[in-house]
Amino acid sequence: MTHANASPLTADSPNALAAVEAEIARACKDARRDRASVTLIAVSKTFAADAITPVIEAGQRVFGENRVQEARSKWPALTSVYPGIALHLIGPLQSNKAKEAVALFDAIHSVDRPSICQALAKEIESQKKHPQLFVQINTGEEPQKAGIAPGDADAFLASCRDTYGLQISGLMCIPPVDEPPAAHFALTAKIAARNGLQNLSMGMSADFATAIALGATHVRVGSAIFGHR
Ligand SMILES: *Cc1c(COP(=O)(O)O)cnc(C)c1O
């Protein structure tokens, strides 16, 4: 999909959402999974409220953002009009933003180091708010990418629980762009299974069907719904 400007995007996004929904339903059926076992996170990063509104109007209620500041500047106005929206932070988190992140988000997919665990534990305690937490796994061990190396995952998950008292609900991964994603999804699922974690945040616009086949419970889909960024 290519678009010359923002207006056709907002007009097309409900249709694009329906197409993504159909693809998720098909992937669930192929994998003999219940559609309700997969949450579609519509990734609205970089898109303004006028592009997001038609997608909310079409019934979507779960959205993903990758920056705390951007989310703070556009979502409170939308959530005051549309109740029942869940916001997921899918991008990197700095410790000094943990307070705002816990206040704004219903889920955080980027837990990836002790300083973040500490900051989140403090805010969860003081705000009495419990966002769903995912530990990000750097399955490709890419130096520029956030996340825990697969070999360090079990120890990190144990320290989340034992040192910081955090309840981790699942794992998240972003496979390397230049590799087939299936092995990365399978590795993430394997680490989750051996640590007793139920949730798997994996799959984006190009590969969410593959991710569902390999057990994804949360797919993060941006451009296939909103158009190119
Ligand atoms: C932007 C982003 C997505 C969505 O990517 P698309 O290819 O547009 O679907 C998913 N996950 C993360 C972590 C992202 O930053």
mmCIF file of C-alpha atoms and ligand atoms in Angstrom:
data_model
loop_
_atom_site.group_PDB
_atom_site.id
_atom_site.type_symbol
_atom_site.label_atom_id
_atom_site.label_comp_id
_atom_site.label_asym_id
_atom_site.label_seq_id
_atom_site.Cartn_x
_atom_site.Cartn_y
_atom_site.Cartn_z
ATOM 1 C CA MET A 1 0.000 0.000 0.000
ATOM 2 C CA THR A 2 1.354 3.408 -0.922
ATOM 3 C CA HIS A 3 -0.413 6.669 -0.345
ATOM 4 C CA ALA A 4 0.374 10.190 -1.442
ATOM 5 C CA ASN A 5 -0.904 11.872 1.695
ATOM 6 C CA ALA A 6 -2.652 11.305 5.004
ATOM 7 C CA SER A 7 -6.288 11.525 3.908
ATOM 8 C CA PRO A 8 -6.558 8.296 1.871
ATOM 9 C CA LEU A 9 -4.823 6.535 4.758
ATOM 10 C CA THR A 10 -7.502 7.487 7.224
ATOM 11 C CA ALA A 11 -10.150 6.497 4.690
ATOM 12 C CA ASP A 12 -8.530 3.105 4.015
ATOM 13 C CA SER A 13 -7.589 2.101 7.524
ATOM 14 C CA PRO A 14 -10.953 0.507 8.482
ATOM 15 C CA ASN A 15 -10.713 -1.710 5.389
ATOM 16 C CA ALA A 16 -7.098 -2.491 6.144
ATOM 17 C CA LEU A 17 -8.060 -3.383 9.714
ATOM 18 C CA ALA A 18 -10.753 -5.738 8.405
ATOM 19 C CA ALA A 19 -8.197 -7.399 6.099
ATOM 20 C CA VAL A 20 -5.766 -7.880 9.001
ATOM 21 C CA GLU A 21 -8.619 -9.280 11.113
ATOM 22 C CA ALA A 22 -9.480 -11.756 8.340
ATOM 23 C CA GLU A 23 -5.844 -12.837 8.095
ATOM 24 C CA ILE A 24 -5.637 -13.329 11.862
ATOM 25 C CA ALA A 25 -8.828 -15.404 11.786
ATOM 26 C CA ARG A 26 -7.420 -17.529 8.971
ATOM 27 C CA ALA A 27 -4.070 -18.022 10.766
ATOM 28 C CA CYS A 28 -5.890 -19.035 13.950
ATOM 29 C CA LYS A 29 -8.031 -21.516 12.040
ATOM 30 C CA ASP A 30 -4.973 -23.011 10.298
ATOM 31 C CA ALA A 31 -3.228 -23.370 13.657
ATOM 32 C CA ARG A 32 -6.405 -24.739 15.280
ATOM 33 C CA ARG A 33 -6.329 -21.897 17.727
ATOM 34 C CA ASP A 34 -9.170 -19.902 19.173
ATOM 35 C CA ARG A 35 -9.313 -16.378 17.694
ATOM 36 C CA ALA A 36 -9.706 -15.075 21.259
ATOM 37 C CA SER A 37 -6.218 -16.388 22.094
ATOM 38 C CA VAL A 38 -4.626 -13.674 19.907
ATOM 39 C CA THR A 39 -4.722 -9.958 20.745
ATOM 40 C CA LEU A 40 -4.261 -7.573 17.840
ATOM 41 C CA ILE A 41 -2.236 -4.536 18.897
ATOM 42 C CA ALA A 42 -2.742 -1.784 16.299
ATOM 43 C CA VAL A 43 0.582 0.066 16.259
ATOM 44 C CA SER A 44 -0.281 3.733 15.819
ATOM 45 C CA LYS A 45 3.187 5.248 16.332
ATOM 46 C CA THR A 46 3.828 8.352 14.193
ATOM 47 C CA PHE A 47 0.124 8.599 13.287
ATOM 48 C CA ALA A 48 -1.924 11.515 14.607
ATOM 49 C CA ALA A 49 -5.321 11.312 16.272
ATOM 50 C CA ASP A 50 -7.200 11.927 13.012
ATOM 51 C CA ALA A 51 -5.647 8.789 11.513
ATOM 52 C CA ILE A 52 -6.305 6.751 14.664
ATOM 53 C CA THR A 53 -9.946 7.742 15.176
ATOM 54 C CA PRO A 54 -11.349 5.758 12.186
ATOM 55 C CA VAL A 55 -9.635 2.627 13.490
ATOM 56 C CA ILE A 56 -11.177 3.125 16.934
ATOM 57 C CA GLU A 57 -14.542 3.789 15.278
ATOM 58 C CA ALA A 58 -14.127 0.505 13.398
ATOM 59 C CA GLY A 59 -13.976 -1.267 16.751
ATOM 60 C CA GLN A 60 -10.268 -1.641 17.489
ATOM 61 C CA ARG A 61 -9.513 -1.107 21.188
ATOM 62 C CA VAL A 62 -5.881 -2.189 21.693
ATOM 63 C CA PHE A 63 -3.145 0.131 20.447
ATOM 64 C CA GLY A 64 0.647 0.157 20.553
ATOM 65 C CA GLU A 65 3.056 3.068 20.775
ATOM 66 C CA ASN A 66 6.834 2.994 20.875
ATOM 67 C CA ARG A 67 7.499 6.282 22.667
ATOM 68 C CA VAL A 68 6.200 7.398 26.052
ATOM 69 C CA GLN A 69 6.215 11.085 25.121
ATOM 70 C CA GLU A 70 4.351 10.613 21.865
ATOM 71 C CA ALA A 71 1.733 8.461 23.596
ATOM 72 C CA ARG A 72 1.259 11.054 26.321
ATOM 73 C CA SER A 73 0.751 13.818 23.778
ATOM 74 C CA LYS A 74 -1.953 12.073 21.760
ATOM 75 C CA TRP A 75 -3.749 9.374 23.772
ATOM 76 C CA PRO A 76 -5.307 11.033 26.850
ATOM 77 C CA ALA A 77 -7.591 13.103 24.560
ATOM 78 C CA LEU A 78 -8.643 9.940 22.685
ATOM 79 C CA THR A 79 -9.170 7.750 25.744
ATOM 80 C CA SER A 80 -11.340 10.440 27.332
ATOM 81 C CA VAL A 81 -13.687 10.193 24.318
ATOM 82 C CA TYR A 82 -13.441 6.427 23.730
ATOM 83 C CA PRO A 83 -13.552 4.323 26.883
ATOM 84 C CA GLY A 84 -12.092 0.839 27.117
ATOM 85 C CA ILE A 85 -8.903 1.434 25.158
ATOM 86 C CA ALA A 86 -5.784 -0.496 26.172
ATOM 87 C CA LEU A 87 -2.394 1.028 25.401
ATOM 88 C CA HIS A 88 0.732 -1.079 24.976
ATOM 89 C CA LEU A 89 4.278 0.313 25.100
ATOM 90 C CA ILE A 90 6.239 -1.661 22.513
ATOM 91 C CA GLY A 91 9.373 0.497 22.298
ATOM 92 C CA PRO A 92 12.395 0.940 24.548
ATOM 93 C CA LEU A 93 11.839 2.342 28.023
ATOM 94 C CA GLN A 94 14.212 4.597 29.986
ATOM 95 C CA SER A 95 14.189 4.372 33.773
ATOM 96 C CA ASN A 96 13.348 8.077 34.080
ATOM 97 C CA LYS A 97 10.167 7.446 32.061
ATOM 98 C CA ALA A 98 8.990 4.499 34.160
ATOM 99 C CA LYS A 99 6.631 6.648 36.215
ATOM 100 C CA GLU A 100 4.826 7.975 33.148
ATOM 101 C CA ALA A 101 4.899 4.596 31.447
ATOM 102 C CA VAL A 102 3.183 2.871 34.373
ATOM 103 C CA ALA A 103 0.606 5.679 34.533
ATOM 104 C CA LEU A 104 -0.162 5.624 30.784
ATOM 105 C CA PHE A 105 0.182 2.035 29.627
ATOM 106 C CA ASP A 106 -1.740 -1.161 30.278
ATOM 107 C CA ALA A 107 1.151 -3.285 29.042
ATOM 108 C CA ILE A 108 4.908 -2.826 28.621
ATOM 109 C CA HIS A 109 6.677 -5.108 26.125
ATOM 110 C CA SER A 110 10.244 -3.867 26.566
ATOM 111 C CA VAL A 111 11.461 -4.984 29.991
ATOM 112 C CA ASP A 112 15.116 -5.695 29.262
ATOM 113 C CA ARG A 113 17.458 -4.729 32.093
ATOM 114 C CA PRO A 114 17.763 -4.585 35.890
ATOM 115 C CA SER A 115 17.485 -0.771 36.082
ATOM 116 C CA ILE A 116 14.105 -0.932 34.293
ATOM 117 C CA CYS A 117 12.948 -3.727 36.608
ATOM 118 C CA GLN A 118 13.857 -1.625 39.609
ATOM 119 C CA ALA A 119 12.143 1.510 38.278
ATOM 120 C CA LEU A 120 9.005 -0.430 37.296
ATOM 121 C CA ALA A 121 8.807 -2.221 40.647
ATOM 122 C CA LYS A 122 8.950 1.136 42.446
ATOM 123 C CA GLU A 123 6.214 2.691 40.276
ATOM 124 C CA ILE A 124 3.953 -0.361 40.405
ATOM 125 C CA GLU A 125 4.189 -0.226 44.181
ATOM 126 C CA SER A 126 3.565 3.516 44.509
ATOM 127 C CA GLN A 127 0.869 3.834 41.797
ATOM 128 C CA LYS A 128 -0.845 0.560 42.724
ATOM 129 C CA LYS A 129 -1.146 -0.085 39.003
ATOM 130 C CA HIS A 130 -0.081 -3.358 37.393
ATOM 131 C CA PRO A 131 0.674 -3.145 33.684
ATOM 132 C CA GLN A 132 1.096 -6.484 31.952
ATOM 133 C CA LEU A 133 4.850 -7.003 31.542
ATOM 134 C CA PHE A 134 6.806 -8.678 28.754
ATOM 135 C CA VAL A 135 10.546 -9.302 28.729
ATOM 136 C CA GLN A 136 12.105 -8.513 25.367
ATOM 137 C CA ILE A 137 14.415 -11.221 24.007
ATOM 138 C CA ASN A 138 17.086 -10.231 21.497
ATOM 139 C CA THR A 139 16.766 -13.514 19.631
ATOM 140 C CA GLY A 140 19.182 -12.476 16.872
ATOM 141 C CA GLU A 141 21.721 -11.237 19.450
ATOM 142 C CA GLU A 142 21.965 -8.024 17.440
ATOM 143 C CA PRO A 143 24.231 -5.493 19.185
ATOM 144 C CA GLN A 144 22.096 -2.499 18.176
ATOM 145 C CA LYS A 145 18.870 -4.080 19.387
ATOM 146 C CA ALA A 146 17.383 -4.013 22.866
ATOM 147 C CA GLY A 147 16.566 -7.208 24.706
ATOM 148 C CA ILE A 148 18.032 -9.993 26.778
ATOM 149 C CA ALA A 149 20.261 -12.530 25.017
ATOM 150 C CA PRO A 150 18.530 -15.938 24.800
ATOM 151 C CA GLY A 151 21.237 -17.507 26.963
ATOM 152 C CA ASP A 152 20.627 -14.962 29.742
ATOM 153 C CA ALA A 153 16.835 -15.152 29.647
ATOM 154 C CA ASP A 154 16.221 -17.771 32.344
ATOM 155 C CA ALA A 155 18.436 -15.976 34.886
ATOM 156 C CA PHE A 156 16.943 -12.593 34.027
ATOM 157 C CA LEU A 157 13.398 -13.917 34.406
ATOM 158 C CA ALA A 158 14.313 -15.413 37.779
ATOM 159 C CA SER A 159 15.725 -12.068 38.925
ATOM 160 C CA CYS A 160 12.594 -10.211 37.744
ATOM 161 C CA ARG A 161 10.637 -12.430 40.082
ATOM 162 C CA ASP A 162 13.007 -12.955 42.989
ATOM 163 C CA THR A 163 14.934 -9.671 43.134
ATOM 164 C CA TYR A 164 12.296 -7.201 41.953
ATOM 165 C CA GLY A 165 9.039 -8.983 42.722
ATOM 166 C CA LEU A 166 7.781 -8.397 39.198
ATOM 167 C CA GLN A 167 5.175 -10.621 37.670
ATOM 168 C CA ILE A 168 6.235 -11.192 34.058
ATOM 169 C CA SER A 169 3.401 -12.314 31.794
ATOM 170 C CA GLY A 170 5.347 -13.180 28.670
ATOM 171 C CA LEU A 171 8.140 -12.567 26.185
ATOM 172 C CA MET A 172 8.503 -10.243 23.222
ATOM 173 C CA CYS A 173 10.844 -10.449 20.241
ATOM 174 C CA ILE A 174 11.686 -8.483 17.109
ATOM 175 C CA PRO A 175 13.492 -10.798 14.667
ATOM 176 C CA PRO A 176 16.366 -9.463 12.555
ATOM 177 C CA VAL A 177 14.969 -7.778 9.426
ATOM 178 C CA ASP A 178 17.121 -9.827 7.071
ATOM 179 C CA GLU A 179 16.279 -13.294 8.368
ATOM 180 C CA PRO A 180 13.202 -15.514 8.121
ATOM 181 C CA PRO A 181 11.359 -14.904 11.406
ATOM 182 C CA ALA A 182 10.120 -18.437 12.146
ATOM 183 C CA ALA A 183 13.227 -19.650 14.005
ATOM 184 C CA HIS A 184 13.166 -16.502 16.157
ATOM 185 C CA PHE A 185 9.503 -16.989 17.006
ATOM 186 C CA ALA A 186 10.118 -20.652 17.827
ATOM 187 C CA LEU A 187 13.078 -19.784 20.079
ATOM 188 C CA THR A 188 11.020 -17.173 21.936
ATOM 189 C CA ALA A 189 8.186 -19.684 22.408
ATOM 190 C CA LYS A 190 10.637 -22.277 23.725
ATOM 191 C CA ILE A 191 12.124 -19.877 26.312
ATOM 192 C CA ALA A 192 8.606 -18.877 27.407
ATOM 193 C CA ALA A 193 7.479 -22.503 27.745
ATOM 194 C CA ARG A 194 10.406 -23.545 29.909
ATOM 195 C CA ASN A 195 9.808 -20.529 32.162
ATOM 196 C CA GLY A 196 6.081 -21.137 32.473
ATOM 197 C CA LEU A 197 5.092 -17.915 30.663
ATOM 198 C CA GLN A 198 1.764 -17.813 28.816
ATOM 199 C CA ASN A 199 2.124 -14.804 26.539
ATOM 200 C CA LEU A 200 4.134 -14.254 23.372
ATOM 201 C CA SER A 201 4.324 -10.796 21.783
ATOM 202 C CA MET A 202 5.607 -11.525 18.302
ATOM 203 C CA GLY A 203 4.683 -10.868 14.702
ATOM 204 C CA MET A 204 4.391 -7.560 12.822
ATOM 205 C CA SER A 205 2.738 -6.558 9.534
ATOM 206 C CA ALA A 206 4.925 -8.814 7.389
ATOM 207 C CA ASP A 207 4.868 -11.945 9.513
ATOM 208 C CA PHE A 208 1.993 -12.021 12.009
ATOM 209 C CA ALA A 209 0.451 -15.139 10.435
ATOM 210 C CA THR A 210 3.736 -17.013 10.901
ATOM 211 C CA ALA A 211 3.903 -15.765 14.481
ATOM 212 C CA ILE A 212 0.368 -17.016 15.178
ATOM 213 C CA ALA A 213 1.310 -20.429 13.788
ATOM 214 C CA LEU A 214 4.177 -20.464 16.296
ATOM 215 C CA GLY A 215 2.086 -19.423 19.280
ATOM 216 C CA ALA A 216 1.901 -15.614 19.319
ATOM 217 C CA THR A 217 -0.712 -14.302 21.746
ATOM 218 C CA HIS A 218 -0.076 -10.633 20.880
ATOM 219 C CA VAL A 219 0.651 -9.447 17.336
ATOM 220 C CA ARG A 220 1.906 -5.881 16.827
ATOM 221 C CA VAL A 221 0.629 -4.642 13.484
ATOM 222 C CA GLY A 222 1.262 -1.081 12.276
ATOM 223 C CA SER A 223 1.742 -0.413 8.581
ATOM 224 C CA ALA A 224 -0.721 -3.108 7.423
ATOM 225 C CA ILE A 225 -3.457 -1.110 9.199
ATOM 226 C CA PHE A 226 -2.347 2.519 9.079
ATOM 227 C CA GLY A 227 -0.255 2.536 5.916
ATOM 228 C CA HIS A 228 3.390 3.396 5.481
ATOM 229 C CA ARG A 229 5.123 5.565 8.027
HETATM 230 C C1 LIG B 1 6.714 -0.287 14.636
HETATM 231 C C2 LIG B 1 6.699 -1.559 15.397
HETATM 232 C C3 LIG B 1 5.805 -2.592 15.053
HETATM 233 C C4 LIG B 1 4.858 -2.523 13.872
HETATM 234 O O1 LIG B 1 5.592 -2.678 12.686
HETATM 235 P P1 LIG B 1 4.824 -2.847 11.264
HETATM 236 O O2 LIG B 1 5.828 -3.500 10.415
HETATM 237 O O3 LIG B 1 4.468 -1.465 10.847
HETATM 238 O O4 LIG B 1 3.631 -3.678 11.498
HETATM 239 C C5 LIG B 1 5.818 -3.741 15.822
HETATM 240 N N1 LIG B 1 6.648 -3.875 16.881
HETATM 241 C C6 LIG B 1 7.504 -2.903 17.244
HETATM 242 C C7 LIG B 1 8.390 -3.120 18.411
HETATM 243 C C8 LIG B 1 7.564 -1.710 16.511
HETATM 244 O O5 LIG B 1 8.430 -0.754 16.881
#
